Amino acid sequence: MNHAQKTGRAPRVVIIGAGMSGMLMAIKLLEAGIENFRIFDKASDLGGTWRENTYPGIACDIASHYYTYSFEPNPGWSSRLPQGQEIQQYLLRVAEKYRLRRYISFNKEVVDGRHDGQRWHLKMRDGEALEADVVVACCGLLHHPRFPNIKGRDDFAGPSFHSARWNHQVDLDGKRVAVIGNGSTGAQIIASLAVRPLQLKVFLRTPQWIFPLPNRTYSAVERRVLTWFPSLAKLTYYFYRTAFERTFARAVIQPGWQRRLLSRVCRWNLNRVKDPDLRRKLTPDYAPLCKRMVMSVDFYPAIQRSNVDLVTDDIDRIEARGVVTRDGRLHEADALIFATGFDAHAYFRPLQLTNAGGQTLASAWSEGPVAHRTVSVPGFPNFFMTLGPQSPIGNFSAISIAETQIDYIMKCIRMIRTGSVRTLAPTQAATHTFNSRVRAAMPDTIWVSGCTSWYIGENGVPSAWPFSGARFREELRAPRLEEFEVVA
Ligand code: NAP
């Protein structure tokens, strides 16, 4: 009989979300010998972001061997920058290997959680209720599609959809297609549609800096070598992690040669736009890297094609036949695509939480989402999340960040399992200290240099990590008991 059985405290864990981090949480629980858990996902299959986003051109601009679980290298990646479908296939294979489907209930959305001082009482949208000792929200970051607040959005007569809800029933070839938005998603869609037999109209409100990150297909020999020598595949993971953390990730958090170099490359890249008028329209008036940098070698060639028309006039309204700009011009379209991003500050909401004292998450977060060390919320015991407020995002591999967070959460769960604590929630003081340190480092970052971006929260502070990856791993190395309110 193990210690958990002796103390009778084998915790029942509920994981919300069967995407990359929910799967990871399940794998870590299984590794620790904890099988008393379930994963609930509101969708009908696993994969999260990579199941939901299927727009043409979808790819990840983080190196494939780094966008991988560190313990599950994938020698078979077909190229340096993985395609969305390939990432989804990788996740499905990992789920198969660890037999995760046994633990997942699909089409189940957890909408309410109440803590009674001992455990969580959860409710699903369909009315089902269940109890849990520990809840881990692995809901991803960019999963609430954001539609622009443009008059007449519902008046459009043709098909219209958000990039994250691509309608594959609609054949766009031969049509006049309007795309609103030119962030990382919009740029990939534009580059991909531009080479098809259709007329493309791109509505661009703010130009983006574009970094020409080259892709490359891996040869059969390269893939075979990595299959024969799995340690080499692991080494490749750490090579890309180090390279990424020392360049892109460093450039955004502090001035230095990395920032200067990346900025120079972006400015040089803009010269690939030959027409001076078009180049002027595509020239941002803020510093490179302030918004999440778009990585693309195809965007500028695409926007210069004869079947592509760039519109930089402000949009006034949408009508049945198309988009009307402020100058009164109607831009007729047969299909309208919103590449207008996500609500990055919703986190695991609309899930409502209430603690034993009657405090709701809405009141705890009334001045914006805050978390202790990015994973837990004061006042809400035994509740954890991945990719929470101030997590390193945008400039790191989300998988690698989730691994660090989940290792930390597992250490908390181990304390509960061994019986040394029953519940734990971070103190207000520790949370305040952590967030004060984070805020104090923001002025050095590029995110506050004068642009709007999805990083910036309701309180005007970027919800991002202003330090290095090494510092993040150090800060989350192990929970410090003095930072928690503990019930034994
Ligand atoms: P985004 O970066 O938030 O871009 C949204 C776009 O929509 C912007 O161009 C924005 O213009 C435009 N927009 C919003 N409201 C508008 C309005 N009312 N009128 C006109 N334009 C409007 O969203 P995203 O492109 O989906 O990317 C989000 C994040 O997802 C990325 O930053 C990245 O971290 C991640 N992502 C990653 C990859 C990858 O390869 N790893 C690929 C896709 C996405 P303004 O700039 O003027 O607001």
mmCIF file of C-alpha atoms in Angstrom, residues 55-61 79 81-83 182-196 200 202 208-216 268-270 272-273 278 282 294-308:
data_model
loop_
_atom_site.group_PDB
_atom_site.id
_atom_site.type_symbol
_atom_site.label_atom_id
_atom_site.label_comp_id
_atom_site.label_asym_id
_atom_site.label_seq_id
_atom_site.Cartn_x
_atom_site.Cartn_y
_atom_site.Cartn_z
ATOM 1 C CA TYR A 55 -7.149 27.715 -42.175
ATOM 2 C CA PRO A 56 -5.106 27.481 -45.391
ATOM 3 C CA GLY A 57 -1.417 28.085 -44.786
ATOM 4 C CA ILE A 58 -1.566 27.299 -41.071
ATOM 5 C CA ALA A 59 1.859 26.582 -39.699
ATOM 6 C CA CYS A 60 3.846 27.217 -36.546
ATOM 7 C CA ASP A 61 6.693 29.690 -36.709
ATOM 8 C CA SER A 79 10.258 20.629 -42.152
ATOM 9 C CA LEU A 81 8.526 24.997 -39.363
ATOM 10 C CA PRO A 82 5.714 22.503 -38.856
ATOM 11 C CA GLN A 83 2.371 22.651 -40.637
ATOM 12 C CA ASN A 182 -2.889 40.898 -40.995
ATOM 13 C CA GLY A 183 -1.386 39.443 -37.824
ATOM 14 C CA SER A 184 0.433 36.082 -37.818
ATOM 15 C CA THR A 185 -2.787 34.341 -38.857
ATOM 16 C CA GLY A 186 -3.851 36.873 -41.484
ATOM 17 C CA ALA A 187 -0.370 36.856 -43.051
ATOM 18 C CA GLN A 188 -0.441 33.069 -43.433
ATOM 19 C CA ILE A 189 -3.949 33.131 -44.921
ATOM 20 C CA ILE A 190 -3.102 35.977 -47.303
ATOM 21 C CA ALA A 191 0.106 34.285 -48.505
ATOM 22 C CA SER A 192 -1.761 31.056 -49.049
ATOM 23 C CA LEU A 193 -4.851 32.492 -50.819
ATOM 24 C CA ALA A 194 -2.894 34.903 -53.003
ATOM 25 C CA VAL A 195 -1.450 32.107 -55.130
ATOM 26 C CA ARG A 196 -4.903 30.668 -55.830
ATOM 27 C CA LEU A 200 -8.074 38.969 -52.785
ATOM 28 C CA VAL A 202 -6.719 42.718 -47.787
ATOM 29 C CA GLN A 208 3.155 44.603 -39.267
ATOM 30 C CA TRP A 209 6.898 44.145 -39.249
ATOM 31 C CA ILE A 210 7.684 40.941 -41.111
ATOM 32 C CA PHE A 211 10.701 38.778 -40.313
ATOM 33 C CA PRO A 212 11.717 36.515 -43.219
ATOM 34 C CA LEU A 213 12.199 33.307 -41.237
ATOM 35 C CA PRO A 214 13.163 30.691 -43.806
ATOM 36 C CA ASN A 215 11.629 27.244 -43.799
ATOM 37 C CA ARG A 216 13.333 24.089 -45.035
ATOM 38 C CA TRP A 268 15.734 45.351 -44.848
ATOM 39 C CA ASN A 269 12.986 42.843 -45.611
ATOM 40 C CA LEU A 270 10.494 45.648 -46.243
ATOM 41 C CA ARG A 272 11.334 43.591 -51.011
ATOM 42 C CA VAL A 273 8.216 45.672 -51.640
ATOM 43 C CA LEU A 278 2.717 50.150 -51.410
ATOM 44 C CA LEU A 282 3.147 48.610 -45.347
ATOM 45 C CA VAL A 294 5.026 38.061 -38.128
ATOM 46 C CA MET A 295 7.398 35.456 -39.563
ATOM 47 C CA SER A 296 6.926 35.023 -43.269
ATOM 48 C CA VAL A 297 8.888 34.828 -46.482
ATOM 49 C CA ASP A 298 5.684 34.752 -48.540
ATOM 50 C CA PHE A 299 3.694 37.747 -47.311
ATOM 51 C CA TYR A 300 5.445 40.527 -49.276
ATOM 52 C CA PRO A 301 5.511 38.550 -52.573
ATOM 53 C CA ALA A 302 1.804 37.768 -52.010
ATOM 54 C CA ILE A 303 0.727 41.346 -51.364
ATOM 55 C CA GLN A 304 2.470 42.484 -54.581
ATOM 56 C CA ARG A 305 0.592 40.068 -56.824
ATOM 57 C CA SER A 306 -1.799 41.458 -59.421
ATOM 58 C CA ASN A 307 -4.811 39.563 -57.967
ATOM 59 C CA VAL A 308 -4.234 41.130 -54.531
#
